[in-house]
Coordinates of N, CA and C in Angstrom, one line a residue:
X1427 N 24.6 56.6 20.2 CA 24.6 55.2 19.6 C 23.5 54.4 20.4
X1428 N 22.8 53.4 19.5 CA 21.9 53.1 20.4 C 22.0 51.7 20.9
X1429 N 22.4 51.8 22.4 CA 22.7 50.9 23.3 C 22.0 49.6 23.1
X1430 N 20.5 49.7 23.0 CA 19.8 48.7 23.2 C 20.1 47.4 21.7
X1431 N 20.3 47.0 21.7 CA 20.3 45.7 20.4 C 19.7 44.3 20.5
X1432 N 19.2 44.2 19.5 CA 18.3 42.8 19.8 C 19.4 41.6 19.0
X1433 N 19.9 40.4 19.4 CA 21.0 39.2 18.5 C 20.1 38.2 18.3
X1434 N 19.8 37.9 17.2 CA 19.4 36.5 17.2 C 20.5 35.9 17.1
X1435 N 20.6 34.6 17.3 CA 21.9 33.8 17.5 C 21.3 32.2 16.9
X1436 N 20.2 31.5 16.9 CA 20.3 30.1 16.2 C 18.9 29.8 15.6
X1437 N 19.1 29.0 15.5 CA 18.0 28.7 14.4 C 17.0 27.6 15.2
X1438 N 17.3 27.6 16.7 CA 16.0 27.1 17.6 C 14.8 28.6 17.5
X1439 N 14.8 29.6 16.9 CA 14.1 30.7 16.8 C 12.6 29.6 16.1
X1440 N 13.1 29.5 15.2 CA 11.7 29.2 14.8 C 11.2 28.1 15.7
X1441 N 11.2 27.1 16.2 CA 11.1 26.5 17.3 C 10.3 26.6 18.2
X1442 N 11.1 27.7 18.7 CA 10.4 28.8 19.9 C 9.5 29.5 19.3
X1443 N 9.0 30.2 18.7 CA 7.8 30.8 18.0 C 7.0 29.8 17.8
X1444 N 7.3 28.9 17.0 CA 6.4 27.8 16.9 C 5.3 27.4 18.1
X1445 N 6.3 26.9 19.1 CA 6.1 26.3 20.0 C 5.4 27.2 21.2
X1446 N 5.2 29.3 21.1 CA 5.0 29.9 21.4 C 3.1 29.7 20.5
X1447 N 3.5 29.9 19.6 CA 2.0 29.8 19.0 C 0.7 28.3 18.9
X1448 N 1.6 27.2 19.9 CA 0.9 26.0 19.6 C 0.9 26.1 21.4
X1449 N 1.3 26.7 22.0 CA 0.8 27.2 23.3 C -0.3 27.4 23.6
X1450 N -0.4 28.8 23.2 CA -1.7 29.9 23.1 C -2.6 29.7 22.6
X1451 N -2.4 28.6 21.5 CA -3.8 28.7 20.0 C -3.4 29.6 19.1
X1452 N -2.6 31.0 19.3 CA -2.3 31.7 18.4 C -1.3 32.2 17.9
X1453 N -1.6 32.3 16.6 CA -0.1 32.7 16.1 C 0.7 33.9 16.3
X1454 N 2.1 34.0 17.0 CA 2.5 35.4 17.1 C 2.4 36.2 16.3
X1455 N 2.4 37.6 16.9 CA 2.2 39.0 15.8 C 3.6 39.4 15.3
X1456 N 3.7 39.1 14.4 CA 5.2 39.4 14.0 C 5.5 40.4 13.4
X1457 N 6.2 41.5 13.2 CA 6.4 42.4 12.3 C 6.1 42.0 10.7
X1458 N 5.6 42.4 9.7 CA 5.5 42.0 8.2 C 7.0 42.2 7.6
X1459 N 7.5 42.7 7.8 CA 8.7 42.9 7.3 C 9.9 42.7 8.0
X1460 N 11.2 42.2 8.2 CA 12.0 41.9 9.2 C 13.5 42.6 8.5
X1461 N 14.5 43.1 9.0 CA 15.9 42.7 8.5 C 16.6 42.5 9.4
X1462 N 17.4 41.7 9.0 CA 19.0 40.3 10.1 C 20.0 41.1 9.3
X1463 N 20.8 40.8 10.3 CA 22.6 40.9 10.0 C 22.6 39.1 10.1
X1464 N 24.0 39.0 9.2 CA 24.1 37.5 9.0 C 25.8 37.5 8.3
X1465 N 26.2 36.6 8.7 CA 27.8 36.1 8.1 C 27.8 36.1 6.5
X1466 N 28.8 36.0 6.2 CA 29.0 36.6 4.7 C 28.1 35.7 3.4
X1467 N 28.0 36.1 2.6 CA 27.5 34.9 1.7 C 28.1 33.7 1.5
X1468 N 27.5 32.8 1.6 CA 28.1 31.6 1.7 C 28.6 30.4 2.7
X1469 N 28.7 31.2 3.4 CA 29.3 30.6 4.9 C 27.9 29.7 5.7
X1470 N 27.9 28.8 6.7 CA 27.5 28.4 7.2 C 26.2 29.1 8.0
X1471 N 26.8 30.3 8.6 CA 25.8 31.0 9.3 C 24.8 31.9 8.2
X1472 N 25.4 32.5 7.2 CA 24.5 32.9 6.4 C 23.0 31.7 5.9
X1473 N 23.6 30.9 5.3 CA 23.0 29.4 5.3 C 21.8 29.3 6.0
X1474 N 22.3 28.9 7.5 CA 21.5 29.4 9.1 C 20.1 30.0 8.6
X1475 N 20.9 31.1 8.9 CA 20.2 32.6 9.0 C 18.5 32.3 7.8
X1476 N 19.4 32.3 6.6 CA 18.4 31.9 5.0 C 17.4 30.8 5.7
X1477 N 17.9 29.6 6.1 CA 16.9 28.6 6.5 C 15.9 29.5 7.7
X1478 N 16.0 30.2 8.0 CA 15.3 30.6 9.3 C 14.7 31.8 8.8
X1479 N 15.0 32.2 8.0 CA 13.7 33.4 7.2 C 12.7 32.6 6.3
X1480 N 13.7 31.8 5.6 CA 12.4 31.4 5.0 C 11.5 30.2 5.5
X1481 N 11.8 29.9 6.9 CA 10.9 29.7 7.6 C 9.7 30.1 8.0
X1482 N 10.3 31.4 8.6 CA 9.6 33.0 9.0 C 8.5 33.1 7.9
X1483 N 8.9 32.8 6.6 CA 8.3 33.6 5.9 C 7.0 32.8 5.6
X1484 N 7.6 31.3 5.6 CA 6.1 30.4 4.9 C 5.4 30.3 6.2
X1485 N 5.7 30.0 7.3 CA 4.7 29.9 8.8 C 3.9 31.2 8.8
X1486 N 4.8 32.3 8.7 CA 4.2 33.5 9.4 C 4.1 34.9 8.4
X1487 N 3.7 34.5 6.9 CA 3.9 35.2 6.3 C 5.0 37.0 6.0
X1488 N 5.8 36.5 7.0 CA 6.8 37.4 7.3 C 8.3 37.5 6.7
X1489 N 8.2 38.6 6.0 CA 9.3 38.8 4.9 C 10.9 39.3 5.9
X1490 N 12.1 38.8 5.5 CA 12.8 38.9 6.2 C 13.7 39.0 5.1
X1491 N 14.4 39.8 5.3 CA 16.1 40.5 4.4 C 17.0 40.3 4.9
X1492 N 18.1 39.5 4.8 CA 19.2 39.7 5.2 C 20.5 40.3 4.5
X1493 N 21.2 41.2 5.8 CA 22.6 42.1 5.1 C 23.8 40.9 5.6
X1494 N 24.1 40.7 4.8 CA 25.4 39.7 4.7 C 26.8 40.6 5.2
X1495 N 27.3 39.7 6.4 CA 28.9 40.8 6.3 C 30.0 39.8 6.6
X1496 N 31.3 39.7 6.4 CA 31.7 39.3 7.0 C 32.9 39.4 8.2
X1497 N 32.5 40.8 8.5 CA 33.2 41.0 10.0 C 32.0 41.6 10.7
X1498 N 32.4 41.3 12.4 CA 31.8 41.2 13.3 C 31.3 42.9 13.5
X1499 N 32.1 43.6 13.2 CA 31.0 45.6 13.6 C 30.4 45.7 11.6
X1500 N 31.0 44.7 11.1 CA 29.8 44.6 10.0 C 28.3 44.2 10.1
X1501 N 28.2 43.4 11.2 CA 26.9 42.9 11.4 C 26.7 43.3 12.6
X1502 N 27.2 44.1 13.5 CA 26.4 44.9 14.5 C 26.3 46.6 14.1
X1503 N 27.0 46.9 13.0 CA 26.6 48.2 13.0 C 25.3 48.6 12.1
X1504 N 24.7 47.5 11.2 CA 22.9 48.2 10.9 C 22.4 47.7 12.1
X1505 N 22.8 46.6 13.4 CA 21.9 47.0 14.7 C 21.8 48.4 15.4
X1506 N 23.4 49.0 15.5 CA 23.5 50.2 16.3 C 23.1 51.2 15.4
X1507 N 22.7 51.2 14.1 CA 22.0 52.8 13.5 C 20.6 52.3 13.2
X1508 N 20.3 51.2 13.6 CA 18.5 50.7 13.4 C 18.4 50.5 12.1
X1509 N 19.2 49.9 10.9 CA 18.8 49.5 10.0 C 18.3 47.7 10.0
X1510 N 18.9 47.4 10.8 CA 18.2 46.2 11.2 C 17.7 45.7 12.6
X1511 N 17.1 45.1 12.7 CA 16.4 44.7 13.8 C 17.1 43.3 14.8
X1512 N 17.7 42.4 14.0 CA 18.3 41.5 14.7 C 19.4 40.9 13.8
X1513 N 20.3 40.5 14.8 CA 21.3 39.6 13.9 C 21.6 38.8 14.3
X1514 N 22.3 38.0 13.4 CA 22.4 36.4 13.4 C 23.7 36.4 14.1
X1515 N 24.6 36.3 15.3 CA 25.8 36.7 16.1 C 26.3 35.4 16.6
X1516 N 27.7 34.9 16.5 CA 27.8 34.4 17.6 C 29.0 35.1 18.7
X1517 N 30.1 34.7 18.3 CA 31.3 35.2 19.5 C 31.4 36.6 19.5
X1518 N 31.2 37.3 18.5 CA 31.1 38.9 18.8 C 30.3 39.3 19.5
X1519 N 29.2 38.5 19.8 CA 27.8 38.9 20.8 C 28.7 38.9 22.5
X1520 N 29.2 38.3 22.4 CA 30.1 38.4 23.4 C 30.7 39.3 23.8
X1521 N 31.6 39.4 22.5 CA 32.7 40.6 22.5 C 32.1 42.2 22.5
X1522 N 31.1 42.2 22.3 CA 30.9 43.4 22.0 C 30.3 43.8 23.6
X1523 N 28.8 42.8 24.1 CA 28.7 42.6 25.2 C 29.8 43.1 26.3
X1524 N 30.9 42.6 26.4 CA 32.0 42.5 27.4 C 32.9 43.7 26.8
X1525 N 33.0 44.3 25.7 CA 34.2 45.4 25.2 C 35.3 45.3 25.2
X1526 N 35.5 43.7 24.4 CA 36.7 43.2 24.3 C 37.0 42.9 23.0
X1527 N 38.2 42.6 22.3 CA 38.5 42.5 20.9 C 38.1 43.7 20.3
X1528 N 37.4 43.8 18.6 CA 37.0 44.0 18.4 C 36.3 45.8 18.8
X1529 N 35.6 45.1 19.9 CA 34.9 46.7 20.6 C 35.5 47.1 21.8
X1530 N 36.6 46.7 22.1 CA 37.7 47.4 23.0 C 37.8 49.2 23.0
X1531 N 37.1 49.8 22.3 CA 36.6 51.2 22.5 C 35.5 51.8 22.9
X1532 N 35.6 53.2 23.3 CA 34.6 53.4 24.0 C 33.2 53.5 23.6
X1533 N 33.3 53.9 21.9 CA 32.5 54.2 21.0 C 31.9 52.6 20.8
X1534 N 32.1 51.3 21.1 CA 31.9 50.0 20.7 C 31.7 49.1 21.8
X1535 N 31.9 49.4 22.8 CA 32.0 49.1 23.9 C 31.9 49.2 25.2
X1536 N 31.2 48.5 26.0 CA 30.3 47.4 26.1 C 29.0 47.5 25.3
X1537 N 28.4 46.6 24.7 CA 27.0 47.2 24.4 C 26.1 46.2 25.3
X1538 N 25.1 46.9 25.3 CA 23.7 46.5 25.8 C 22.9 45.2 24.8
X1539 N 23.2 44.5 24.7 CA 22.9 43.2 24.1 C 21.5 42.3 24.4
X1540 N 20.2 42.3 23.5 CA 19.7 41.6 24.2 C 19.6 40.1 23.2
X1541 N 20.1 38.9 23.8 CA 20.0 37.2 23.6 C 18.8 37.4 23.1
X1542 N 18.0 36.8 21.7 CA 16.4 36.4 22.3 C 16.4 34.6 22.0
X1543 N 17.9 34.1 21.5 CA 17.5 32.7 21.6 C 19.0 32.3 21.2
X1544 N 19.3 30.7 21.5 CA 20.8 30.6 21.2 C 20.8 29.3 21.6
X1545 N 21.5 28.2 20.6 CA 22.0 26.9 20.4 C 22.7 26.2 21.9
X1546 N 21.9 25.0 22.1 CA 23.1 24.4 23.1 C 24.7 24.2 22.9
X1547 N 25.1 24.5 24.0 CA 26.9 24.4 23.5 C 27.4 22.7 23.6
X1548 N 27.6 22.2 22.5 CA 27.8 20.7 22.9 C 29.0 20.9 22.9
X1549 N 30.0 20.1 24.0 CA 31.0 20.4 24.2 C 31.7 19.3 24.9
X1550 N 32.7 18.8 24.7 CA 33.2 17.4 25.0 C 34.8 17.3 25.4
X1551 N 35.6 16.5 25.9 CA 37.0 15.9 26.0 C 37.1 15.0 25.2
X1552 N 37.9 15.3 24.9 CA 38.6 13.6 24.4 C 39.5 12.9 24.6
X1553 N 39.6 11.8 25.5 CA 41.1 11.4 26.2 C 41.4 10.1 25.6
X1554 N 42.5 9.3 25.9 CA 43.1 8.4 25.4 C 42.1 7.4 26.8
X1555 N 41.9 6.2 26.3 CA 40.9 5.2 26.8 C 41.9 4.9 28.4
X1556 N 43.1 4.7 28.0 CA 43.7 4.2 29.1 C 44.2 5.5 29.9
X1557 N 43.5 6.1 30.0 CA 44.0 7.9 30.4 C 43.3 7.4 31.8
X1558 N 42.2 6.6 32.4 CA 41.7 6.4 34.0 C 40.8 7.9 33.8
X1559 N 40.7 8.5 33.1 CA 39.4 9.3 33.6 C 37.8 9.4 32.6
X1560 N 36.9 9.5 33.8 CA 35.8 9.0 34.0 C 34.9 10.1 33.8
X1561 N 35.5 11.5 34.7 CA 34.9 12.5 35.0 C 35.7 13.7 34.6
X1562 N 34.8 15.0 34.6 CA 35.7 16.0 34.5 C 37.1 16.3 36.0
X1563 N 36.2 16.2 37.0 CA 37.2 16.1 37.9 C 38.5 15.2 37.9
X1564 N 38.6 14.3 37.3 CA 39.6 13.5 36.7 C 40.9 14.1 35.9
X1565 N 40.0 15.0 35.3 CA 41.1 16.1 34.6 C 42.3 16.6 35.4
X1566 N 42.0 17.0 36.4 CA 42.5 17.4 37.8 C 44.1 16.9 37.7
X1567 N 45.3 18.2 37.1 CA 46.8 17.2 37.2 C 47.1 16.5 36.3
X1568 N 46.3 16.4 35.1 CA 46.8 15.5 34.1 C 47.5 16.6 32.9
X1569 N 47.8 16.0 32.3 CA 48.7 17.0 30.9 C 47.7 16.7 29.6

């Protein structure tokens, strides 16, 4: 099986290419043809994924396919037989990474995972106003 796998994970991809080619003066060499793994039809990540090809495709004249799944060794297994090139991942990139859930076997787990780009985690508390805390350390003992 082949260990090595490439995840895309967000849609700062085009971004970074962009911003890769207004660097240099030139535009990256991209493969002409591309195929993603991507969440099932319909869903938000599929969605994602569609906005970010056919980005791909009008910037960089690069044609991109996406296989639609909706479970997680659905969209890593055209990575591990090379029918695709990258997928659109989020919490299974983990799981599979680490050989937990999911790929808790030996045949699936750990894999060799490579990130090549991925969304900030905005991530927040929410407390009651008269709760006195300010800070995360505040947290510290409370319910």
């Amino acid at each position: 099986m082949n260990r090595s796998i490439a995840a895309l994970v967000a849609s700062v991809s085009v971004a970074a290419f962009a911003g890769t080619a207004i660097a240099d003066g030139h535009a990256p060499k991209l493969p002409r043809s591309n195929v993603w793994t991507a969440y099932d039809l319909g869903s938000s990540g599929y969605a994602e994924a569609a906005g970010i090809a056919n980005a791909f495709q009008k910037k960089y004249k690069a044609r991109v396919r996406i296989i639609p799944s909706g479970t997680s060794i659905g969209r890593l297994l055209p990575l591990t037989t090379g029918k695709a090139q990258y997928g659109y991942l989020a919490n299974e990139a983990f799981f599979a990474a680490e050989g937990t859930y999911d790929f808790a076997v030996p045949e699936w787990g750990p894999q060799d995972l490579r990130i090549i780009t991925g969304r900030l985690a905005n991530v927040g508390v929410a407390t009651a106003k008269d709760a006195g805390i300010k800070e995360i350390s505040d947290l510290k003992g409370k319910r």
